[in-house]
């Protein structure tokens, strides 16, 4: 295995210490430690069933861990539900994107979300904010008043991420965003993630592909059967090292 990367000395925006979560007999996460910093993209890579979605579930407040601590800016927090996580600046985009196909872009962005500031935003202000968020992602949509069903899958993903950006979260969690993408779409997605990093977000993104995220990740953390099984500098790790860590088969 290659040498583990040196960690930045700064306090992580988000850290997990000894986090475990089981579903009956299935030990989905076992004693997991993980840090994510501002301006950093951490890729969590692992086979199907490795615990990636459970990890995102715990960090987004959707699942309660049995043990371990989660810290935000070095302070222990209890992420009792997604609203609490969002309030602490943690936003998630799940694989199914959770968009309403019959509603337009603006409606999807603001559905069920508290206004960013002040009293209820009016339609014009919401449209302006929608364009601003999509612009941050360099996302191209024909109009913010078309139903989401009329958009391409890449555009839909941008809308889901733009919605996560409402309220300026510090941490963005993306669960398997590249799973159903073609090569061109993966490249577009990586550019979008670079944008998030440039803007100072801490990004945690999962994949079951060994190579999809390598170009954009700063660090790659491997999950295997719920445990961290290696942490690598994305610039230097080889495919063989990642494969060995993901499968547990020694080289
Ligand atoms: N809601 C659930 N009920 C029962 N078992 C679950 C549930 N969610 C996940 N698991 C189990 O936990 C393990 C990790 O699953 P998951 O986090 O979905 O992995 P991944 O996202 O890496 O494919 C698997 O063994 C899976 O079967
Ligand atoms: Mg999953």
PDB file of C-alpha atoms and ligand atoms in Angstrom:
ATOM      1  CA  UNK A   1       0.000   0.000   0.000  1.00  0.00           C
ATOM      2  CA  UNK A   2       1.145   3.569  -0.583  1.00  0.00           C
ATOM      3  CA  UNK A   3       1.905   5.835   2.356  1.00  0.00           C
ATOM      4  CA  UNK A   4      -1.145   7.543   3.849  1.00  0.00           C
ATOM      5  CA  UNK A   5      -1.438  11.227   2.983  1.00  0.00           C
ATOM      6  CA  UNK A   6      -0.533  13.826   5.572  1.00  0.00           C
ATOM      7  CA  UNK A   7      -3.633  15.454   7.004  1.00  0.00           C
ATOM      8  CA  UNK A   8      -4.002  19.215   6.947  1.00  0.00           C
ATOM      9  CA  UNK A   9      -3.436  20.692  10.421  1.00  0.00           C
ATOM     10  CA  UNK A  10      -6.674  22.725  10.299  1.00  0.00           C
ATOM     11  CA  UNK A  11      -9.695  21.671  12.314  1.00  0.00           C
ATOM     12  CA  UNK A  12     -11.919  19.546  10.064  1.00  0.00           C
ATOM     13  CA  UNK A  13     -15.357  20.921   9.277  1.00  0.00           C
ATOM     14  CA  UNK A  14     -16.725  17.454   9.834  1.00  0.00           C
ATOM     15  CA  UNK A  15     -15.220  14.505  11.640  1.00  0.00           C
ATOM     16  CA  UNK A  16     -16.368  11.089  12.727  1.00  0.00           C
ATOM     17  CA  UNK A  17     -14.761   9.140  15.514  1.00  0.00           C
ATOM     18  CA  UNK A  18     -15.552   5.500  16.113  1.00  0.00           C
ATOM     19  CA  UNK A  19     -18.933   5.611  14.394  1.00  0.00           C
ATOM     20  CA  UNK A  20     -20.826   2.309  14.201  1.00  0.00           C
ATOM     21  CA  UNK A  21     -24.242   1.460  12.815  1.00  0.00           C
ATOM     22  CA  UNK A  22     -25.928  -1.922  12.427  1.00  0.00           C
ATOM     23  CA  UNK A  23     -29.152  -3.085  10.833  1.00  0.00           C
ATOM     24  CA  UNK A  24     -29.990  -6.205  12.821  1.00  0.00           C
ATOM     25  CA  UNK A  25     -27.076  -8.568  12.212  1.00  0.00           C
ATOM     26  CA  UNK A  26     -25.674  -6.464   9.364  1.00  0.00           C
ATOM     27  CA  UNK A  27     -22.833  -4.278  10.598  1.00  0.00           C
ATOM     28  CA  UNK A  28     -23.089  -1.457   8.087  1.00  0.00           C
ATOM     29  CA  UNK A  29     -20.464   0.785   9.751  1.00  0.00           C
ATOM     30  CA  UNK A  30     -17.858  -0.413  12.221  1.00  0.00           C
ATOM     31  CA  UNK A  31     -15.736   2.054  14.190  1.00  0.00           C
ATOM     32  CA  UNK A  32     -15.348   4.525  11.339  1.00  0.00           C
ATOM     33  CA  UNK A  33     -13.054   7.572  11.642  1.00  0.00           C
ATOM     34  CA  UNK A  34     -13.177  10.228   8.932  1.00  0.00           C
ATOM     35  CA  UNK A  35     -12.334  13.916   8.505  1.00  0.00           C
ATOM     36  CA  UNK A  36     -13.424  16.394   5.845  1.00  0.00           C
ATOM     37  CA  UNK A  37     -11.931  19.891   5.576  1.00  0.00           C
ATOM     38  CA  UNK A  38     -12.902  23.094   3.846  1.00  0.00           C
ATOM     39  CA  UNK A  39     -11.707  23.216   0.241  1.00  0.00           C
ATOM     40  CA  UNK A  40     -11.353  19.443   0.260  1.00  0.00           C
ATOM     41  CA  UNK A  41     -12.961  16.653  -1.728  1.00  0.00           C
ATOM     42  CA  UNK A  42     -12.963  13.277   0.014  1.00  0.00           C
ATOM     43  CA  UNK A  43     -14.002  10.304  -2.068  1.00  0.00           C
ATOM     44  CA  UNK A  44     -15.418   7.334  -0.159  1.00  0.00           C
ATOM     45  CA  UNK A  45     -15.003   4.275  -2.346  1.00  0.00           C
ATOM     46  CA  UNK A  46     -16.228   0.764  -1.706  1.00  0.00           C
ATOM     47  CA  UNK A  47     -18.071  -2.221  -3.107  1.00  0.00           C
ATOM     48  CA  UNK A  48     -21.839  -2.592  -2.951  1.00  0.00           C
ATOM     49  CA  UNK A  49     -22.824  -3.098   0.693  1.00  0.00           C
ATOM     50  CA  UNK A  50     -19.603  -1.516   2.001  1.00  0.00           C
ATOM     51  CA  UNK A  51     -21.553   1.066   4.008  1.00  0.00           C
ATOM     52  CA  UNK A  52     -21.320   4.171   1.808  1.00  0.00           C
ATOM     53  CA  UNK A  53     -25.011   5.060   1.866  1.00  0.00           C
ATOM     54  CA  UNK A  54     -25.183   4.312   5.580  1.00  0.00           C
ATOM     55  CA  UNK A  55     -22.299   6.728   6.120  1.00  0.00           C
ATOM     56  CA  UNK A  56     -24.085   9.452   4.152  1.00  0.00           C
ATOM     57  CA  UNK A  57     -27.287   8.611   6.057  1.00  0.00           C
ATOM     58  CA  UNK A  58     -25.571   9.094   9.415  1.00  0.00           C
ATOM     59  CA  UNK A  59     -23.885  12.340   8.340  1.00  0.00           C
ATOM     60  CA  UNK A  60     -27.089  13.773   6.901  1.00  0.00           C
ATOM     61  CA  UNK A  61     -29.085  13.054  10.066  1.00  0.00           C
ATOM     62  CA  UNK A  62     -31.251  10.415   8.397  1.00  0.00           C
ATOM     63  CA  UNK A  63     -29.788   7.514  10.416  1.00  0.00           C
ATOM     64  CA  UNK A  64     -28.731   7.524  14.071  1.00  0.00           C
ATOM     65  CA  UNK A  65     -25.397   5.804  14.804  1.00  0.00           C
ATOM     66  CA  UNK A  66     -25.259   3.397  17.764  1.00  0.00           C
ATOM     67  CA  UNK A  67     -21.903   4.612  18.924  1.00  0.00           C
ATOM     68  CA  UNK A  68     -19.197   7.088  18.123  1.00  0.00           C
ATOM     69  CA  UNK A  69     -19.169  10.838  17.810  1.00  0.00           C
ATOM     70  CA  UNK A  70     -19.698  13.298  14.995  1.00  0.00           C
ATOM     71  CA  UNK A  71     -18.007  16.691  15.312  1.00  0.00           C
ATOM     72  CA  UNK A  72     -18.683  19.864  13.368  1.00  0.00           C
ATOM     73  CA  UNK A  73     -15.864  22.410  13.597  1.00  0.00           C
ATOM     74  CA  UNK A  74     -14.392  20.322  16.423  1.00  0.00           C
ATOM     75  CA  UNK A  75     -17.564  20.326  18.534  1.00  0.00           C
ATOM     76  CA  UNK A  76     -19.567  17.158  19.168  1.00  0.00           C
ATOM     77  CA  UNK A  77     -23.061  17.302  17.659  1.00  0.00           C
ATOM     78  CA  UNK A  78     -26.131  15.071  17.560  1.00  0.00           C
ATOM     79  CA  UNK A  79     -27.550  14.859  14.066  1.00  0.00           C
ATOM     80  CA  UNK A  80     -30.990  13.770  15.189  1.00  0.00           C
ATOM     81  CA  UNK A  81     -32.705  14.495  11.872  1.00  0.00           C
ATOM     82  CA  UNK A  82     -31.947  15.994   8.435  1.00  0.00           C
ATOM     83  CA  UNK A  83     -33.175  19.446   9.476  1.00  0.00           C
ATOM     84  CA  UNK A  84     -30.694  19.485  12.355  1.00  0.00           C
ATOM     85  CA  UNK A  85     -27.882  18.446  10.022  1.00  0.00           C
ATOM     86  CA  UNK A  86     -28.842  21.182   7.569  1.00  0.00           C
ATOM     87  CA  UNK A  87     -28.921  23.695  10.402  1.00  0.00           C
ATOM     88  CA  UNK A  88     -25.330  22.718  11.171  1.00  0.00           C
ATOM     89  CA  UNK A  89     -24.384  23.273   7.538  1.00  0.00           C
ATOM     90  CA  UNK A  90     -24.483  19.696   6.240  1.00  0.00           C
ATOM     91  CA  UNK A  91     -26.504  19.019   3.081  1.00  0.00           C
ATOM     92  CA  UNK A  92     -26.895  15.741   1.193  1.00  0.00           C
ATOM     93  CA  UNK A  93     -27.788  14.727  -2.343  1.00  0.00           C
ATOM     94  CA  UNK A  94     -28.991  11.135  -2.542  1.00  0.00           C
ATOM     95  CA  UNK A  95     -28.744   8.855  -5.524  1.00  0.00           C
ATOM     96  CA  UNK A  96     -32.421   9.148  -6.421  1.00  0.00           C
ATOM     97  CA  UNK A  97     -32.068  12.991  -6.321  1.00  0.00           C
ATOM     98  CA  UNK A  98     -35.528  13.248  -4.685  1.00  0.00           C
ATOM     99  CA  UNK A  99     -36.874  15.774  -7.196  1.00  0.00           C
ATOM    100  CA  UNK A 100     -40.536  16.211  -8.107  1.00  0.00           C
ATOM    101  CA  UNK A 101     -40.664  15.626 -11.867  1.00  0.00           C
ATOM    102  CA  UNK A 102     -43.872  17.600 -12.437  1.00  0.00           C
ATOM    103  CA  UNK A 103     -42.642  20.703 -10.602  1.00  0.00           C
ATOM    104  CA  UNK A 104     -40.378  23.281 -12.198  1.00  0.00           C
ATOM    105  CA  UNK A 105     -36.809  24.070 -11.180  1.00  0.00           C
ATOM    106  CA  UNK A 106     -37.734  26.948  -8.867  1.00  0.00           C
ATOM    107  CA  UNK A 107     -40.441  24.903  -7.154  1.00  0.00           C
ATOM    108  CA  UNK A 108     -38.032  22.011  -6.651  1.00  0.00           C
ATOM    109  CA  UNK A 109     -35.350  24.256  -5.212  1.00  0.00           C
ATOM    110  CA  UNK A 110     -37.610  25.908  -2.661  1.00  0.00           C
ATOM    111  CA  UNK A 111     -40.010  23.069  -1.898  1.00  0.00           C
ATOM    112  CA  UNK A 112     -40.191  22.568   1.849  1.00  0.00           C
ATOM    113  CA  UNK A 113     -37.158  24.765   2.489  1.00  0.00           C
ATOM    114  CA  UNK A 114     -37.117  27.704   4.801  1.00  0.00           C
ATOM    115  CA  UNK A 115     -36.380  30.924   2.937  1.00  0.00           C
ATOM    116  CA  UNK A 116     -32.691  31.773   2.934  1.00  0.00           C
ATOM    117  CA  UNK A 117     -33.253  35.090   4.653  1.00  0.00           C
ATOM    118  CA  UNK A 118     -36.059  37.398   5.654  1.00  0.00           C
ATOM    119  CA  UNK A 119     -39.738  36.727   5.021  1.00  0.00           C
ATOM    120  CA  UNK A 120     -40.995  34.461   2.239  1.00  0.00           C
ATOM    121  CA  UNK A 121     -39.118  35.147  -0.950  1.00  0.00           C
ATOM    122  CA  UNK A 122     -41.277  36.292  -3.832  1.00  0.00           C
ATOM    123  CA  UNK A 123     -41.305  34.499  -7.164  1.00  0.00           C
ATOM    124  CA  UNK A 124     -38.932  36.915  -8.871  1.00  0.00           C
ATOM    125  CA  UNK A 125     -36.452  36.644  -6.024  1.00  0.00           C
ATOM    126  CA  UNK A 126     -36.730  32.845  -6.055  1.00  0.00           C
ATOM    127  CA  UNK A 127     -36.079  32.787  -9.799  1.00  0.00           C
ATOM    128  CA  UNK A 128     -33.074  35.051  -9.370  1.00  0.00           C
ATOM    129  CA  UNK A 129     -31.756  32.842  -6.568  1.00  0.00           C
ATOM    130  CA  UNK A 130     -32.300  29.729  -8.715  1.00  0.00           C
ATOM    131  CA  UNK A 131     -30.240  31.185 -11.539  1.00  0.00           C
ATOM    132  CA  UNK A 132     -27.567  32.265  -9.092  1.00  0.00           C
ATOM    133  CA  UNK A 133     -27.244  28.769  -7.595  1.00  0.00           C
ATOM    134  CA  UNK A 134     -27.222  27.071 -10.995  1.00  0.00           C
ATOM    135  CA  UNK A 135     -24.679  29.638 -12.178  1.00  0.00           C
ATOM    136  CA  UNK A 136     -22.385  28.728  -9.292  1.00  0.00           C
ATOM    137  CA  UNK A 137     -22.406  25.206 -10.663  1.00  0.00           C
ATOM    138  CA  UNK A 138     -22.008  26.411 -14.245  1.00  0.00           C
ATOM    139  CA  UNK A 139     -25.178  24.417 -14.933  1.00  0.00           C
ATOM    140  CA  UNK A 140     -27.044  25.119 -18.146  1.00  0.00           C
ATOM    141  CA  UNK A 141     -30.814  24.842 -18.103  1.00  0.00           C
ATOM    142  CA  UNK A 142     -33.119  26.331 -20.735  1.00  0.00           C
ATOM    143  CA  UNK A 143     -35.351  27.951 -18.124  1.00  0.00           C
ATOM    144  CA  UNK A 144     -36.001  27.683 -14.393  1.00  0.00           C
ATOM    145  CA  UNK A 145     -39.722  27.493 -15.194  1.00  0.00           C
ATOM    146  CA  UNK A 146     -39.645  24.162 -17.036  1.00  0.00           C
ATOM    147  CA  UNK A 147     -40.733  21.011 -15.213  1.00  0.00           C
ATOM    148  CA  UNK A 148     -37.829  18.897 -14.074  1.00  0.00           C
ATOM    149  CA  UNK A 149     -39.193  16.049 -16.226  1.00  0.00           C
ATOM    150  CA  UNK A 150     -38.131  18.082 -19.294  1.00  0.00           C
ATOM    151  CA  UNK A 151     -34.473  18.213 -18.201  1.00  0.00           C
ATOM    152  CA  UNK A 152     -31.619  15.834 -18.952  1.00  0.00           C
ATOM    153  CA  UNK A 153     -30.297  13.639 -16.165  1.00  0.00           C
ATOM    154  CA  UNK A 154     -27.222  15.861 -15.867  1.00  0.00           C
ATOM    155  CA  UNK A 155     -29.402  18.958 -15.548  1.00  0.00           C
ATOM    156  CA  UNK A 156     -31.513  17.226 -12.923  1.00  0.00           C
ATOM    157  CA  UNK A 157     -28.418  16.370 -10.934  1.00  0.00           C
ATOM    158  CA  UNK A 158     -27.405  20.039 -11.081  1.00  0.00           C
ATOM    159  CA  UNK A 159     -30.852  21.045  -9.797  1.00  0.00           C
ATOM    160  CA  UNK A 160     -30.554  18.576  -6.897  1.00  0.00           C
ATOM    161  CA  UNK A 161     -27.110  19.929  -6.028  1.00  0.00           C
ATOM    162  CA  UNK A 162     -28.303  23.524  -6.377  1.00  0.00           C
ATOM    163  CA  UNK A 163     -31.048  22.702  -3.902  1.00  0.00           C
ATOM    164  CA  UNK A 164     -28.434  21.335  -1.501  1.00  0.00           C
ATOM    165  CA  UNK A 165     -26.576  24.655  -1.849  1.00  0.00           C
ATOM    166  CA  UNK A 166     -29.532  26.676  -0.580  1.00  0.00           C
ATOM    167  CA  UNK A 167     -28.554  28.084   2.780  1.00  0.00           C
ATOM    168  CA  UNK A 168     -24.838  27.882   1.943  1.00  0.00           C
ATOM    169  CA  UNK A 169     -23.973  24.584   3.645  1.00  0.00           C
ATOM    170  CA  UNK A 170     -20.338  24.036   4.532  1.00  0.00           C
ATOM    171  CA  UNK A 171     -20.414  20.309   3.870  1.00  0.00           C
ATOM    172  CA  UNK A 172     -21.972  18.676   0.822  1.00  0.00           C
ATOM    173  CA  UNK A 173     -22.525  14.921   0.781  1.00  0.00           C
ATOM    174  CA  UNK A 174     -23.098  13.224  -2.567  1.00  0.00           C
ATOM    175  CA  UNK A 175     -24.057   9.535  -2.570  1.00  0.00           C
ATOM    176  CA  UNK A 176     -23.029   7.698  -5.759  1.00  0.00           C
ATOM    177  CA  UNK A 177     -23.597  10.653  -8.082  1.00  0.00           C
ATOM    178  CA  UNK A 178     -21.702   9.044 -10.963  1.00  0.00           C
ATOM    179  CA  UNK A 179     -23.444   5.656 -10.763  1.00  0.00           C
ATOM    180  CA  UNK A 180     -25.588   5.991 -13.875  1.00  0.00           C
ATOM    181  CA  UNK A 181     -23.520   8.517 -15.831  1.00  0.00           C
ATOM    182  CA  UNK A 182     -21.724   8.195 -19.140  1.00  0.00           C
ATOM    183  CA  UNK A 183     -18.113   9.314 -19.467  1.00  0.00           C
ATOM    184  CA  UNK A 184     -18.972  12.812 -20.679  1.00  0.00           C
ATOM    185  CA  UNK A 185     -21.437  13.273 -17.840  1.00  0.00           C
ATOM    186  CA  UNK A 186     -18.876  12.081 -15.304  1.00  0.00           C
ATOM    187  CA  UNK A 187     -16.434  14.682 -16.622  1.00  0.00           C
ATOM    188  CA  UNK A 188     -19.112  17.385 -16.310  1.00  0.00           C
ATOM    189  CA  UNK A 189     -19.885  16.246 -12.802  1.00  0.00           C
ATOM    190  CA  UNK A 190     -16.213  16.408 -11.786  1.00  0.00           C
ATOM    191  CA  UNK A 191     -16.049  20.007 -13.019  1.00  0.00           C
ATOM    192  CA  UNK A 192     -19.065  20.763 -10.868  1.00  0.00           C
ATOM    193  CA  UNK A 193     -17.387  19.236  -7.809  1.00  0.00           C
ATOM    194  CA  UNK A 194     -14.282  21.339  -8.500  1.00  0.00           C
ATOM    195  CA  UNK A 195     -16.528  24.389  -8.407  1.00  0.00           C
ATOM    196  CA  UNK A 196     -17.811  23.359  -4.986  1.00  0.00           C
ATOM    197  CA  UNK A 197     -14.273  22.941  -3.677  1.00  0.00           C
ATOM    198  CA  UNK A 198     -13.164  26.293  -5.112  1.00  0.00           C
ATOM    199  CA  UNK A 199     -16.032  27.932  -3.277  1.00  0.00           C
ATOM    200  CA  UNK A 200     -14.724  26.523  -0.004  1.00  0.00           C
ATOM    201  CA  UNK A 201     -17.182  23.721   0.539  1.00  0.00           C
ATOM    202  CA  UNK A 202     -16.083  20.469   2.104  1.00  0.00           C
ATOM    203  CA  UNK A 203     -17.262  17.703  -0.213  1.00  0.00           C
ATOM    204  CA  UNK A 204     -17.742  14.018   0.594  1.00  0.00           C
ATOM    205  CA  UNK A 205     -18.668  11.960  -2.434  1.00  0.00           C
ATOM    206  CA  UNK A 206     -19.135   8.196  -2.665  1.00  0.00           C
ATOM    207  CA  UNK A 207     -18.659   5.760  -5.523  1.00  0.00           C
ATOM    208  CA  UNK A 208     -18.370   2.048  -6.139  1.00  0.00           C
ATOM    209  CA  UNK A 209     -16.072   2.853  -9.071  1.00  0.00           C
ATOM    210  CA  UNK A 210     -12.360   2.868  -8.278  1.00  0.00           C
ATOM    211  CA  UNK A 211     -11.538   5.497 -10.858  1.00  0.00           C
ATOM    212  CA  UNK A 212     -14.545   7.810 -11.383  1.00  0.00           C
ATOM    213  CA  UNK A 213     -13.606  10.274  -8.650  1.00  0.00           C
ATOM    214  CA  UNK A 214      -9.842   9.993  -8.630  1.00  0.00           C
ATOM    215  CA  UNK A 215      -9.298  13.044 -10.851  1.00  0.00           C
ATOM    216  CA  UNK A 216     -11.234  15.343  -8.534  1.00  0.00           C
ATOM    217  CA  UNK A 217     -10.605  13.842  -5.088  1.00  0.00           C
ATOM    218  CA  UNK A 218      -7.931  15.057  -2.714  1.00  0.00           C
ATOM    219  CA  UNK A 219      -8.157  11.931  -0.600  1.00  0.00           C
ATOM    220  CA  UNK A 220      -9.727   8.556  -1.199  1.00  0.00           C
ATOM    221  CA  UNK A 221     -11.049   6.637   1.796  1.00  0.00           C
ATOM    222  CA  UNK A 222     -11.868   2.994   1.179  1.00  0.00           C
ATOM    223  CA  UNK A 223     -14.764   1.336   2.991  1.00  0.00           C
ATOM    224  CA  UNK A 224     -14.890  -2.431   3.115  1.00  0.00           C
ATOM    225  CA  UNK A 225     -17.591  -4.341   4.973  1.00  0.00           C
ATOM    226  CA  UNK A 226     -18.342  -1.238   7.030  1.00  0.00           C
ATOM    227  CA  UNK A 227     -14.752  -0.528   8.055  1.00  0.00           C
ATOM    228  CA  UNK A 228     -12.248   1.952   6.699  1.00  0.00           C
ATOM    229  CA  UNK A 229      -9.686  -0.136   4.877  1.00  0.00           C
ATOM    230  CA  UNK A 230      -7.181   2.451   3.736  1.00  0.00           C
ATOM    231  CA  UNK A 231      -6.858   6.160   3.110  1.00  0.00           C
ATOM    232  CA  UNK A 232      -4.931   7.373   0.109  1.00  0.00           C
ATOM    233  CA  UNK A 233      -3.602  10.484  -1.539  1.00  0.00           C
ATOM    234  CA  UNK A 234      -5.675  10.601  -4.725  1.00  0.00           C
ATOM    235  CA  UNK A 235      -2.739  11.938  -6.751  1.00  0.00           C
ATOM    236  CA  UNK A 236      -0.495   9.030  -5.952  1.00  0.00           C
ATOM    237  CA  UNK A 237      -2.582   5.952  -5.287  1.00  0.00           C
ATOM    238  CA  UNK A 238      -2.523   3.252  -7.953  1.00  0.00           C
ATOM    239  CA  UNK A 239      -5.516   1.352  -9.260  1.00  0.00           C
ATOM    240  CA  UNK A 240      -4.009  -1.848  -7.852  1.00  0.00           C
ATOM    241  CA  UNK A 241      -3.704  -0.363  -4.356  1.00  0.00           C
ATOM    242  CA  UNK A 242      -7.340   0.752  -4.449  1.00  0.00           C
ATOM    243  CA  UNK A 243      -8.509  -2.580  -5.794  1.00  0.00           C
ATOM    244  CA  UNK A 244      -6.661  -4.429  -3.027  1.00  0.00           C
ATOM    245  CA  UNK A 245      -8.196  -2.163  -0.363  1.00  0.00           C
ATOM    246  CA  UNK A 246     -11.725  -2.393  -1.782  1.00  0.00           C
ATOM    247  CA  UNK A 247     -11.704  -6.167  -2.241  1.00  0.00           C
ATOM    248  CA  UNK A 248      -9.501  -7.074   0.709  1.00  0.00           C
ATOM    249  CA  UNK A 249      -7.444  -9.306  -1.549  1.00  0.00           C
ATOM    250  CA  UNK A 250      -3.747  -8.878  -0.837  1.00  0.00           C
ATOM    251  CA  UNK A 251      -1.593  -8.196  -3.859  1.00  0.00           C
TER     252      UNK A 251
HETATM  253  N1  LIG B   1     -32.302  -0.152   5.861  1.00  0.00           N
HETATM  254  C1  LIG B   1     -31.534  -1.235   5.948  1.00  0.00           C
HETATM  255  N2  LIG B   1     -32.000  -2.384   6.515  1.00  0.00           N
HETATM  256  C2  LIG B   1     -31.215  -3.465   6.610  1.00  0.00           C
HETATM  257  N3  LIG B   1     -29.951  -3.536   6.181  1.00  0.00           N
HETATM  258  C3  LIG B   1     -29.431  -2.446   5.605  1.00  0.00           C
HETATM  259  C4  LIG B   1     -30.199  -1.241   5.459  1.00  0.00           C
HETATM  260  N4  LIG B   1     -29.420  -0.309   4.849  1.00  0.00           N
HETATM  261  C5  LIG B   1     -28.233  -0.907   4.644  1.00  0.00           C
HETATM  262  N5  LIG B   1     -28.241  -2.181   5.085  1.00  0.00           N
HETATM  263  C6  LIG B   1     -27.102  -3.125   5.047  1.00  0.00           C
HETATM  264  O1  LIG B   1     -25.963  -2.432   5.507  1.00  0.00           O
HETATM  265  C7  LIG B   1     -24.839  -2.731   4.704  1.00  0.00           C
HETATM  266  C8  LIG B   1     -24.292  -1.456   4.084  1.00  0.00           C
HETATM  267  O2  LIG B   1     -25.231  -0.981   3.130  1.00  0.00           O
HETATM  268  P1  LIG B   1     -25.067   0.388   2.367  1.00  0.00           P
HETATM  269  O3  LIG B   1     -24.685   1.444   3.332  1.00  0.00           O
HETATM  270  O4  LIG B   1     -26.290   0.596   1.578  1.00  0.00           O
HETATM  271  O5  LIG B   1     -23.816   0.073   1.423  1.00  0.00           O
HETATM  272  P2  LIG B   1     -23.367   0.774   0.056  1.00  0.00           P
HETATM  273  O6  LIG B   1     -24.069   2.092  -0.037  1.00  0.00           O
HETATM  274  O7  LIG B   1     -21.885   0.899   0.177  1.00  0.00           O
HETATM  275  O8  LIG B   1     -23.748  -0.151  -1.045  1.00  0.00           O
HETATM  276  C9  LIG B   1     -25.275  -3.775   3.719  1.00  0.00           C
HETATM  277  O9  LIG B   1     -24.986  -5.039   4.260  1.00  0.00           O
HETATM  278  C10 LIG B   1     -26.765  -3.558   3.629  1.00  0.00           C
HETATM  279  O10 LIG B   1     -27.436  -4.738   3.295  1.00  0.00           O
HETATM  280 MG1  LIG B   2     -25.206   2.940  -1.533  1.00  0.00          MG
END
